[in-house]
């Protein structure tokens, strides 16, 4: 199945969301998000990015916009 990079701001909830995606057969990277990992997200080998907006929706929106603007992740 697909390689998914899950972006979530609360580690406990992120693990639950990752488990849900894994139960559907996806390979999920739900490692904690830091300023360094956000900068490296476009170079990730993910087939899809899932940005959870339940907490800090404006930051999630900004991450989505930066992924869309990046040449390396625009196709994802």
JSON list of N, CA and C in Angstrom, two decimals:
[
{"chain": "A", "resi": 1, "resn": "UNK", "atom": "N", "xyz": [0.83, -1.19, 0.00]},
{"chain": "A", "resi": 1, "resn": "UNK", "atom": "CA", "xyz": [0.00, 0.00, 0.00]},
{"chain": "A", "resi": 1, "resn": "UNK", "atom": "C", "xyz": [0.88, 1.25, 0.00]},
{"chain": "A", "resi": 2, "resn": "UNK", "atom": "N", "xyz": [0.28, 2.35, 0.35]},
{"chain": "A", "resi": 2, "resn": "UNK", "atom": "CA", "xyz": [0.95, 3.66, 0.27]},
{"chain": "A", "resi": 2, "resn": "UNK", "atom": "C", "xyz": [1.81, 3.94, 1.49]},
{"chain": "A", "resi": 3, "resn": "UNK", "atom": "N", "xyz": [2.88, 4.72, 1.26]},
{"chain": "A", "resi": 3, "resn": "UNK", "atom": "CA", "xyz": [3.70, 5.25, 2.35]},
{"chain": "A", "resi": 3, "resn": "UNK", "atom": "C", "xyz": [3.13, 6.61, 2.70]},
{"chain": "A", "resi": 4, "resn": "UNK", "atom": "N", "xyz": [2.71, 6.76, 3.95]},
{"chain": "A", "resi": 4, "resn": "UNK", "atom": "CA", "xyz": [2.06, 7.99, 4.39]},
{"chain": "A", "resi": 4, "resn": "UNK", "atom": "C", "xyz": [2.90, 8.66, 5.46]},
{"chain": "A", "resi": 5, "resn": "UNK", "atom": "N", "xyz": [3.08, 9.97, 5.34]},
{"chain": "A", "resi": 5, "resn": "UNK", "atom": "CA", "xyz": [3.75, 10.76, 6.38]},
{"chain": "A", "resi": 5, "resn": "UNK", "atom": "C", "xyz": [2.66, 11.52, 7.11]},
{"chain": "A", "resi": 6, "resn": "UNK", "atom": "N", "xyz": [2.44, 11.16, 8.37]},
{"chain": "A", "resi": 6, "resn": "UNK", "atom": "CA", "xyz": [1.41, 11.79, 9.19]},
{"chain": "A", "resi": 6, "resn": "UNK", "atom": "C", "xyz": [2.01, 12.95, 9.96]},
{"chain": "A", "resi": 7, "resn": "UNK", "atom": "N", "xyz": [1.42, 14.11, 9.82]},
{"chain": "A", "resi": 7, "resn": "UNK", "atom": "CA", "xyz": [1.86, 15.30, 10.56]},
{"chain": "A", "resi": 7, "resn": "UNK", "atom": "C", "xyz": [0.80, 15.58, 11.61]},
{"chain": "A", "resi": 8, "resn": "UNK", "atom": "N", "xyz": [1.19, 15.46, 12.87]},
{"chain": "A", "resi": 8, "resn": "UNK", "atom": "CA", "xyz": [0.25, 15.68, 13.97]},
{"chain": "A", "resi": 8, "resn": "UNK", "atom": "C", "xyz": [1.00, 16.38, 15.09]},
{"chain": "A", "resi": 9, "resn": "UNK", "atom": "N", "xyz": [0.31, 17.24, 15.81]},
{"chain": "A", "resi": 9, "resn": "UNK", "atom": "CA", "xyz": [0.95, 18.08, 16.83]},
{"chain": "A", "resi": 9, "resn": "UNK", "atom": "C", "xyz": [0.89, 17.47, 18.22]},
{"chain": "A", "resi": 10, "resn": "UNK", "atom": "N", "xyz": [0.10, 16.42, 18.43]},
{"chain": "A", "resi": 10, "resn": "UNK", "atom": "CA", "xyz": [-0.02, 15.80, 19.74]},
{"chain": "A", "resi": 10, "resn": "UNK", "atom": "C", "xyz": [0.38, 14.33, 19.61]},
{"chain": "A", "resi": 11, "resn": "UNK", "atom": "N", "xyz": [1.51, 13.92, 20.22]},
{"chain": "A", "resi": 11, "resn": "UNK", "atom": "CA", "xyz": [2.04, 12.57, 20.00]},
{"chain": "A", "resi": 11, "resn": "UNK", "atom": "C", "xyz": [1.05, 11.44, 20.31]},
{"chain": "A", "resi": 12, "resn": "UNK", "atom": "N", "xyz": [0.29, 11.55, 21.39]},
{"chain": "A", "resi": 12, "resn": "UNK", "atom": "CA", "xyz": [-0.66, 10.50, 21.74]},
{"chain": "A", "resi": 12, "resn": "UNK", "atom": "C", "xyz": [-1.74, 10.30, 20.69]},
{"chain": "A", "resi": 13, "resn": "UNK", "atom": "N", "xyz": [-2.32, 11.40, 20.25]},
{"chain": "A", "resi": 13, "resn": "UNK", "atom": "CA", "xyz": [-3.35, 11.32, 19.21]},
{"chain": "A", "resi": 13, "resn": "UNK", "atom": "C", "xyz": [-2.74, 10.89, 17.88]},
{"chain": "A", "resi": 14, "resn": "UNK", "atom": "N", "xyz": [-1.52, 11.32, 17.63]},
{"chain": "A", "resi": 14, "resn": "UNK", "atom": "CA", "xyz": [-0.84, 10.93, 16.40]},
{"chain": "A", "resi": 14, "resn": "UNK", "atom": "C", "xyz": [-0.65, 9.43, 16.30]},
{"chain": "A", "resi": 15, "resn": "UNK", "atom": "N", "xyz": [-0.32, 8.79, 17.44]},
{"chain": "A", "resi": 15, "resn": "UNK", "atom": "CA", "xyz": [-0.16, 7.34, 17.45]},
{"chain": "A", "resi": 15, "resn": "UNK", "atom": "C", "xyz": [-1.48, 6.64, 17.13]},
{"chain": "A", "resi": 16, "resn": "UNK", "atom": "N", "xyz": [-2.58, 7.18, 17.67]},
{"chain": "A", "resi": 16, "resn": "UNK", "atom": "CA", "xyz": [-3.90, 6.60, 17.39]},
{"chain": "A", "resi": 16, "resn": "UNK", "atom": "C", "xyz": [-4.24, 6.73, 15.91]},
{"chain": "A", "resi": 17, "resn": "UNK", "atom": "N", "xyz": [-4.00, 7.90, 15.34]},
{"chain": "A", "resi": 17, "resn": "UNK", "atom": "CA", "xyz": [-4.29, 8.11, 13.91]},
{"chain": "A", "resi": 17, "resn": "UNK", "atom": "C", "xyz": [-3.42, 7.20, 13.04]},
{"chain": "A", "resi": 18, "resn": "UNK", "atom": "N", "xyz": [-2.16, 7.06, 13.44]},
{"chain": "A", "resi": 18, "resn": "UNK", "atom": "CA", "xyz": [-1.25, 6.19, 12.69]},
{"chain": "A", "resi": 18, "resn": "UNK", "atom": "C", "xyz": [-1.72, 4.74, 12.74]},
{"chain": "A", "resi": 19, "resn": "UNK", "atom": "N", "xyz": [-2.19, 4.30, 13.90]},
{"chain": "A", "resi": 19, "resn": "UNK", "atom": "CA", "xyz": [-2.70, 2.93, 14.04]},
{"chain": "A", "resi": 19, "resn": "UNK", "atom": "C", "xyz": [-3.91, 2.71, 13.12]},
{"chain": "A", "resi": 20, "resn": "UNK", "atom": "N", "xyz": [-4.77, 3.72, 13.03]},
{"chain": "A", "resi": 20, "resn": "UNK", "atom": "CA", "xyz": [-5.93, 3.62, 12.13]},
{"chain": "A", "resi": 20, "resn": "UNK", "atom": "C", "xyz": [-5.48, 3.45, 10.69]},
{"chain": "A", "resi": 21, "resn": "UNK", "atom": "N", "xyz": [-4.50, 4.23, 10.28]},
{"chain": "A", "resi": 21, "resn": "UNK", "atom": "CA", "xyz": [-4.00, 4.15, 8.90]},
{"chain": "A", "resi": 21, "resn": "UNK", "atom": "C", "xyz": [-3.28, 2.81, 8.65]},
{"chain": "A", "resi": 22, "resn": "UNK", "atom": "N", "xyz": [-2.55, 2.34, 9.65]},
{"chain": "A", "resi": 22, "resn": "UNK", "atom": "CA", "xyz": [-1.86, 1.05, 9.50]},
{"chain": "A", "resi": 22, "resn": "UNK", "atom": "C", "xyz": [-2.86, -0.10, 9.38]},
{"chain": "A", "resi": 23, "resn": "UNK", "atom": "N", "xyz": [-3.98, 0.01, 10.10]},
{"chain": "A", "resi": 23, "resn": "UNK", "atom": "CA", "xyz": [-4.99, -1.05, 10.03]},
{"chain": "A", "resi": 23, "resn": "UNK", "atom": "C", "xyz": [-5.60, -1.15, 8.63]},
{"chain": "A", "resi": 24, "resn": "UNK", "atom": "N", "xyz": [-5.47, -0.09, 7.85]},
{"chain": "A", "resi": 24, "resn": "UNK", "atom": "CA", "xyz": [-5.95, -0.10, 6.47]},
{"chain": "A", "resi": 24, "resn": "UNK", "atom": "C", "xyz": [-4.87, -0.61, 5.51]},
{"chain": "A", "resi": 25, "resn": "UNK", "atom": "N", "xyz": [-3.70, -0.96, 6.06]},
{"chain": "A", "resi": 25, "resn": "UNK", "atom": "CA", "xyz": [-2.64, -1.54, 5.25]},
{"chain": "A", "resi": 25, "resn": "UNK", "atom": "C", "xyz": [-1.57, -0.57, 4.77]},
{"chain": "A", "resi": 26, "resn": "UNK", "atom": "N", "xyz": [-1.59, 0.65, 5.27]},
{"chain": "A", "resi": 26, "resn": "UNK", "atom": "CA", "xyz": [-0.61, 1.64, 4.84]},
{"chain": "A", "resi": 26, "resn": "UNK", "atom": "C", "xyz": [0.63, 1.60, 5.73]},
{"chain": "A", "resi": 27, "resn": "UNK", "atom": "N", "xyz": [1.75, 1.99, 5.17]},
{"chain": "A", "resi": 27, "resn": "UNK", "atom": "CA", "xyz": [2.99, 2.17, 5.93]},
{"chain": "A", "resi": 27, "resn": "UNK", "atom": "C", "xyz": [2.99, 3.63, 6.38]},
{"chain": "A", "resi": 28, "resn": "UNK", "atom": "N", "xyz": [3.07, 3.86, 7.70]},
{"chain": "A", "resi": 28, "resn": "UNK", "atom": "CA", "xyz": [2.90, 5.21, 8.23]},
{"chain": "A", "resi": 28, "resn": "UNK", "atom": "C", "xyz": [4.13, 5.65, 9.01]},
{"chain": "A", "resi": 29, "resn": "UNK", "atom": "N", "xyz": [4.60, 6.86, 8.70]},
{"chain": "A", "resi": 29, "resn": "UNK", "atom": "CA", "xyz": [5.66, 7.51, 9.48]},
{"chain": "A", "resi": 29, "resn": "UNK", "atom": "C", "xyz": [4.97, 8.60, 10.29]},
{"chain": "A", "resi": 30, "resn": "UNK", "atom": "N", "xyz": [4.88, 8.37, 11.60]},
{"chain": "A", "resi": 30, "resn": "UNK", "atom": "CA", "xyz": [4.22, 9.33, 12.48]},
{"chain": "A", "resi": 30, "resn": "UNK", "atom": "C", "xyz": [5.21, 9.89, 13.50]},
{"chain": "A", "resi": 31, "resn": "UNK", "atom": "N", "xyz": [6.47, 9.97, 13.11]},
{"chain": "A", "resi": 31, "resn": "UNK", "atom": "CA", "xyz": [7.48, 10.50, 14.02]},
{"chain": "A", "resi": 31, "resn": "UNK", "atom": "C", "xyz": [7.14, 11.94, 14.38]},
{"chain": "A", "resi": 32, "resn": "UNK", "atom": "N", "xyz": [7.55, 12.38, 15.57]},
{"chain": "A", "resi": 32, "resn": "UNK", "atom": "CA", "xyz": [7.21, 13.73, 16.04]},
{"chain": "A", "resi": 32, "resn": "UNK", "atom": "C", "xyz": [7.67, 14.82, 15.07]},
{"chain": "A", "resi": 33, "resn": "UNK", "atom": "N", "xyz": [6.89, 15.87, 15.02]},
{"chain": "A", "resi": 33, "resn": "UNK", "atom": "CA", "xyz": [7.16, 16.98, 14.11]},
{"chain": "A", "resi": 33, "resn": "UNK", "atom": "C", "xyz": [7.91, 18.07, 14.87]},
{"chain": "A", "resi": 34, "resn": "UNK", "atom": "N", "xyz": [9.05, 18.47, 14.32]},
{"chain": "A", "resi": 34, "resn": "UNK", "atom": "CA", "xyz": [9.83, 19.58, 14.86]},
{"chain": "A", "resi": 34, "resn": "UNK", "atom": "C", "xyz": [10.09, 20.56, 13.72]},
{"chain": "A", "resi": 35, "resn": "UNK", "atom": "N", "xyz": [10.68, 21.68, 14.03]},
{"chain": "A", "resi": 35, "resn": "UNK", "atom": "CA", "xyz": [10.97, 22.64, 12.96]},
{"chain": "A", "resi": 35, "resn": "UNK", "atom": "C", "xyz": [11.91, 22.03, 11.92]},
{"chain": "A", "resi": 36, "resn": "UNK", "atom": "N", "xyz": [12.82, 21.18, 12.35]},
{"chain": "A", "resi": 36, "resn": "UNK", "atom": "CA", "xyz": [13.74, 20.53, 11.41]},
{"chain": "A", "resi": 36, "resn": "UNK", "atom": "C", "xyz": [13.03, 19.52, 10.52]},
{"chain": "A", "resi": 37, "resn": "UNK", "atom": "N", "xyz": [12.10, 18.75, 11.09]},
{"chain": "A", "resi": 37, "resn": "UNK", "atom": "CA", "xyz": [11.39, 17.77, 10.26]},
{"chain": "A", "resi": 37, "resn": "UNK", "atom": "C", "xyz": [10.43, 18.44, 9.30]},
{"chain": "A", "resi": 38, "resn": "UNK", "atom": "N", "xyz": [9.86, 19.56, 9.70]},
{"chain": "A", "resi": 38, "resn": "UNK", "atom": "CA", "xyz": [8.98, 20.28, 8.77]},
{"chain": "A", "resi": 38, "resn": "UNK", "atom": "C", "xyz": [9.78, 20.75, 7.57]},
{"chain": "A", "resi": 39, "resn": "UNK", "atom": "N", "xyz": [10.98, 21.20, 7.80]},
{"chain": "A", "resi": 39, "resn": "UNK", "atom": "CA", "xyz": [11.84, 21.65, 6.71]},
{"chain": "A", "resi": 39, "resn": "UNK", "atom": "C", "xyz": [12.21, 20.48, 5.78]},
{"chain": "A", "resi": 40, "resn": "UNK", "atom": "N", "xyz": [12.32, 19.27, 6.35]},
{"chain": "A", "resi": 40, "resn": "UNK", "atom": "CA", "xyz": [12.70, 18.10, 5.56]},
{"chain": "A", "resi": 40, "resn": "UNK", "atom": "C", "xyz": [11.52, 17.34, 4.96]},
{"chain": "A", "resi": 41, "resn": "UNK", "atom": "N", "xyz": [10.30, 17.69, 5.31]},
{"chain": "A", "resi": 41, "resn": "UNK", "atom": "CA", "xyz": [9.13, 16.97, 4.80]},
{"chain": "A", "resi": 41, "resn": "UNK", "atom": "C", "xyz": [9.09, 16.85, 3.28]},
{"chain": "A", "resi": 42, "resn": "UNK", "atom": "N", "xyz": [9.37, 17.90, 2.54]},
{"chain": "A", "resi": 42, "resn": "UNK", "atom": "CA", "xyz": [9.28, 17.76, 1.08]},
{"chain": "A", "resi": 42, "resn": "UNK", "atom": "C", "xyz": [10.21, 16.69, 0.51]},
{"chain": "A", "resi": 43, "resn": "UNK", "atom": "N", "xyz": [11.31, 16.40, 1.20]},
{"chain": "A", "resi": 43, "resn": "UNK", "atom": "CA", "xyz": [12.25, 15.39, 0.71]},
{"chain": "A", "resi": 43, "resn": "UNK", "atom": "C", "xyz": [11.90, 13.98, 1.19]},
{"chain": "A", "resi": 44, "resn": "UNK", "atom": "N", "xyz": [10.83, 13.87, 1.94]},
{"chain": "A", "resi": 44, "resn": "UNK", "atom": "CA", "xyz": [10.40, 12.56, 2.43]},
{"chain": "A", "resi": 44, "resn": "UNK", "atom": "C", "xyz": [9.95, 11.69, 1.27]},
{"chain": "A", "resi": 45, "resn": "UNK", "atom": "N", "xyz": [10.04, 10.38, 1.43]},
{"chain": "A", "resi": 45, "resn": "UNK", "atom": "CA", "xyz": [9.68, 9.46, 0.34]},
{"chain": "A", "resi": 45, "resn": "UNK", "atom": "C", "xyz": [8.22, 9.04, 0.44]},
{"chain": "A", "resi": 46, "resn": "UNK", "atom": "N", "xyz": [7.38, 9.89, 0.95]},
{"chain": "A", "resi": 46, "resn": "UNK", "atom": "CA", "xyz": [5.97, 9.55, 1.14]},
{"chain": "A", "resi": 46, "resn": "UNK", "atom": "C", "xyz": [5.20, 9.59, -0.17]},
{"chain": "A", "resi": 47, "resn": "UNK", "atom": "N", "xyz": [4.20, 8.71, -0.25]},
{"chain": "A", "resi": 47, "resn": "UNK", "atom": "CA", "xyz": [3.26, 8.74, -1.36]},
{"chain": "A", "resi": 47, "resn": "UNK", "atom": "C", "xyz": [2.16, 9.76, -1.09]},
{"chain": "A", "resi": 48, "resn": "UNK", "atom": "N", "xyz": [1.93, 10.03, 0.21]},
{"chain": "A", "resi": 48, "resn": "UNK", "atom": "CA", "xyz": [0.89, 10.99, 0.60]},
{"chain": "A", "resi": 48, "resn": "UNK", "atom": "C", "xyz": [1.27, 11.61, 1.94]},
{"chain": "A", "resi": 49, "resn": "UNK", "atom": "N", "xyz": [0.85, 12.84, 2.13]},
{"chain": "A", "resi": 49, "resn": "UNK", "atom": "CA", "xyz": [1.01, 13.53, 3.41]},
{"chain": "A", "resi": 49, "resn": "UNK", "atom": "C", "xyz": [-0.38, 13.68, 4.01]},
{"chain": "A", "resi": 50, "resn": "UNK", "atom": "N", "xyz": [-0.51, 13.34, 5.29]},
{"chain": "A", "resi": 50, "resn": "UNK", "atom": "CA", "xyz": [-1.77, 13.55, 6.00]},
{"chain": "A", "resi": 50, "resn": "UNK", "atom": "C", "xyz": [-1.46, 14.53, 7.12]},
{"chain": "A", "resi": 51, "resn": "UNK", "atom": "N", "xyz": [-2.06, 15.70, 7.04]},
{"chain": "A", "resi": 51, "resn": "UNK", "atom": "CA", "xyz": [-1.85, 16.74, 8.05]},
{"chain": "A", "resi": 51, "resn": "UNK", "atom": "C", "xyz": [-3.12, 16.83, 8.88]},
{"chain": "A", "resi": 52, "resn": "UNK", "atom": "N", "xyz": [-3.02, 16.45, 10.15]},
{"chain": "A", "resi": 52, "resn": "UNK", "atom": "CA", "xyz": [-4.18, 16.47, 11.03]},
{"chain": "A", "resi": 52, "resn": "UNK", "atom": "C", "xyz": [-4.43, 17.90, 11.50]},
{"chain": "A", "resi": 53, "resn": "UNK", "atom": "N", "xyz": [-5.64, 18.36, 11.30]},
{"chain": "A", "resi": 53, "resn": "UNK", "atom": "CA", "xyz": [-5.98, 19.75, 11.63]},
{"chain": "A", "resi": 53, "resn": "UNK", "atom": "C", "xyz": [-6.79, 19.88, 12.92]},
{"chain": "A", "resi": 54, "resn": "UNK", "atom": "N", "xyz": [-6.92, 18.80, 13.71]},
{"chain": "A", "resi": 54, "resn": "UNK", "atom": "CA", "xyz": [-7.73, 18.89, 14.92]},
{"chain": "A", "resi": 54, "resn": "UNK", "atom": "C", "xyz": [-7.08, 19.77, 15.98]},
{"chain": "A", "resi": 55, "resn": "UNK", "atom": "N", "xyz": [-5.77, 19.85, 15.99]},
{"chain": "A", "resi": 55, "resn": "UNK", "atom": "CA", "xyz": [-5.05, 20.75, 16.90]},
{"chain": "A", "resi": 55, "resn": "UNK", "atom": "C", "xyz": [-4.18, 21.67, 16.06]},
{"chain": "A", "resi": 56, "resn": "UNK", "atom": "N", "xyz": [-4.15, 22.91, 16.42]},
{"chain": "A", "resi": 56, "resn": "UNK", "atom": "CA", "xyz": [-3.34, 23.90, 15.71]},
{"chain": "A", "resi": 56, "resn": "UNK", "atom": "C", "xyz": [-3.62, 23.91, 14.21]},
{"chain": "A", "resi": 57, "resn": "UNK", "atom": "N", "xyz": [-4.88, 24.12, 13.82]},
{"chain": "A", "resi": 57, "resn": "UNK", "atom": "CA", "xyz": [-5.23, 24.06, 12.39]},
{"chain": "A", "resi": 57, "resn": "UNK", "atom": "C", "xyz": [-4.48, 25.08, 11.53]},
{"chain": "A", "resi": 58, "resn": "UNK", "atom": "N", "xyz": [-4.16, 26.24, 12.07]},
{"chain": "A", "resi": 58, "resn": "UNK", "atom": "CA", "xyz": [-3.46, 27.23, 11.24]},
{"chain": "A", "resi": 58, "resn": "UNK", "atom": "C", "xyz": [-2.03, 26.75, 10.93]},
{"chain": "A", "resi": 59, "resn": "UNK", "atom": "N", "xyz": [-1.38, 26.08, 11.87]},
{"chain": "A", "resi": 59, "resn": "UNK", "atom": "CA", "xyz": [-0.04, 25.54, 11.59]},
{"chain": "A", "resi": 59, "resn": "UNK", "atom": "C", "xyz": [-0.13, 24.40, 10.58]},
{"chain": "A", "resi": 60, "resn": "UNK", "atom": "N", "xyz": [-1.16, 23.58, 10.70]},
{"chain": "A", "resi": 60, "resn": "UNK", "atom": "CA", "xyz": [-1.35, 22.51, 9.73]},
{"chain": "A", "resi": 60, "resn": "UNK", "atom": "C", "xyz": [-1.58, 23.05, 8.34]},
{"chain": "A", "resi": 61, "resn": "UNK", "atom": "N", "xyz": [-2.36, 24.12, 8.26]},
{"chain": "A", "resi": 61, "resn": "UNK", "atom": "CA", "xyz": [-2.60, 24.75, 6.96]},
{"chain": "A", "resi": 61, "resn": "UNK", "atom": "C", "xyz": [-1.29, 25.27, 6.38]},
{"chain": "A", "resi": 62, "resn": "UNK", "atom": "N", "xyz": [-0.48, 25.89, 7.22]},
{"chain": "A", "resi": 62, "resn": "UNK", "atom": "CA", "xyz": [0.81, 26.41, 6.76]},
{"chain": "A", "resi": 62, "resn": "UNK", "atom": "C", "xyz": [1.73, 25.29, 6.27]},
{"chain": "A", "resi": 63, "resn": "UNK", "atom": "N", "xyz": [1.71, 24.15, 6.94]},
{"chain": "A", "resi": 63, "resn": "UNK", "atom": "CA", "xyz": [2.51, 23.00, 6.50]},
{"chain": "A", "resi": 63, "resn": "UNK", "atom": "C", "xyz": [2.02, 22.55, 5.13]},
{"chain": "A", "resi": 64, "resn": "UNK", "atom": "N", "xyz": [0.71, 22.46, 4.96]},
{"chain": "A", "resi": 64, "resn": "UNK", "atom": "CA", "xyz": [0.16, 22.06, 3.67]},
{"chain": "A", "resi": 64, "resn": "UNK", "atom": "C", "xyz": [0.53, 23.01, 2.55]},
{"chain": "A", "resi": 65, "resn": "UNK", "atom": "N", "xyz": [0.48, 24.30, 2.84]},
{"chain": "A", "resi": 65, "resn": "UNK", "atom": "CA", "xyz": [0.85, 25.30, 1.83]},
{"chain": "A", "resi": 65, "resn": "UNK", "atom": "C", "xyz": [2.33, 25.16, 1.48]},
{"chain": "A", "resi": 66, "resn": "UNK", "atom": "N", "xyz": [3.18, 24.97, 2.48]},
{"chain": "A", "resi": 66, "resn": "UNK", "atom": "CA", "xyz": [4.62, 24.85, 2.17]},
{"chain": "A", "resi": 66, "resn": "UNK", "atom": "C", "xyz": [4.91, 23.58, 1.38]},
{"chain": "A", "resi": 67, "resn": "UNK", "atom": "N", "xyz": [4.19, 22.49, 1.66]},
{"chain": "A", "resi": 67, "resn": "UNK", "atom": "CA", "xyz": [4.38, 21.26, 0.88]},
{"chain": "A", "resi": 67, "resn": "UNK", "atom": "C", "xyz": [3.94, 21.48, -0.56]},
{"chain": "A", "resi": 68, "resn": "UNK", "atom": "N", "xyz": [2.87, 22.20, -0.75]},
{"chain": "A", "resi": 68, "resn": "UNK", "atom": "CA", "xyz": [2.37, 22.46, -2.10]},
{"chain": "A", "resi": 68, "resn": "UNK", "atom": "C", "xyz": [3.33, 23.34, -2.89]},
{"chain": "A", "resi": 69, "resn": "UNK", "atom": "N", "xyz": [3.96, 24.28, -2.21]},
{"chain": "A", "resi": 69, "resn": "UNK", "atom": "CA", "xyz": [4.88, 25.20, -2.89]},
{"chain": "A", "resi": 69, "resn": "UNK", "atom": "C", "xyz": [6.24, 24.58, -3.21]},
{"chain": "A", "resi": 70, "resn": "UNK", "atom": "N", "xyz": [6.60, 23.54, -2.49]},
{"chain": "A", "resi": 70, "resn": "UNK", "atom": "CA", "xyz": [7.90, 22.91, -2.70]},
{"chain": "A", "resi": 70, "resn": "UNK", "atom": "C", "xyz": [7.90, 22.10, -3.99]},
{"chain": "A", "resi": 71, "resn": "UNK", "atom": "N", "xyz": [8.92, 22.27, -4.79]},
{"chain": "A", "resi": 71, "resn": "UNK", "atom": "CA", "xyz": [9.02, 21.53, -6.05]},
{"chain": "A", "resi": 71, "resn": "UNK", "atom": "C", "xyz": [9.15, 20.03, -5.82]},
{"chain": "A", "resi": 72, "resn": "UNK", "atom": "N", "xyz": [9.78, 19.64, -4.71]},
{"chain": "A", "resi": 72, "resn": "UNK", "atom": "CA", "xyz": [10.01, 18.21, -4.47]},
{"chain": "A", "resi": 72, "resn": "UNK", "atom": "C", "xyz": [8.77, 17.48, -3.97]},
{"chain": "A", "resi": 73, "resn": "UNK", "atom": "N", "xyz": [7.80, 18.18, -3.41]},
{"chain": "A", "resi": 73, "resn": "UNK", "atom": "CA", "xyz": [6.60, 17.50, -2.90]},
{"chain": "A", "resi": 73, "resn": "UNK", "atom": "C", "xyz": [5.33, 17.93, -3.62]},
{"chain": "A", "resi": 74, "resn": "UNK", "atom": "N", "xyz": [5.43, 18.78, -4.58]},
{"chain": "A", "resi": 74, "resn": "UNK", "atom": "CA", "xyz": [4.25, 19.28, -5.28]},
{"chain": "A", "resi": 74, "resn": "UNK", "atom": "C", "xyz": [3.45, 18.16, -5.94]},
{"chain": "A", "resi": 75, "resn": "UNK", "atom": "N", "xyz": [4.13, 17.13, -6.41]},
{"chain": "A", "resi": 75, "resn": "UNK", "atom": "CA", "xyz": [3.47, 16.03, -7.11]},
{"chain": "A", "resi": 75, "resn": "UNK", "atom": "C", "xyz": [2.72, 15.08, -6.18]},
{"chain": "A", "resi": 76, "resn": "UNK", "atom": "N", "xyz": [2.97, 15.16, -4.87]},
{"chain": "A", "resi": 76, "resn": "UNK", "atom": "CA", "xyz": [2.37, 14.22, -3.92]},
{"chain": "A", "resi": 76, "resn": "UNK", "atom": "C", "xyz": [0.96, 14.66, -3.60]}
]
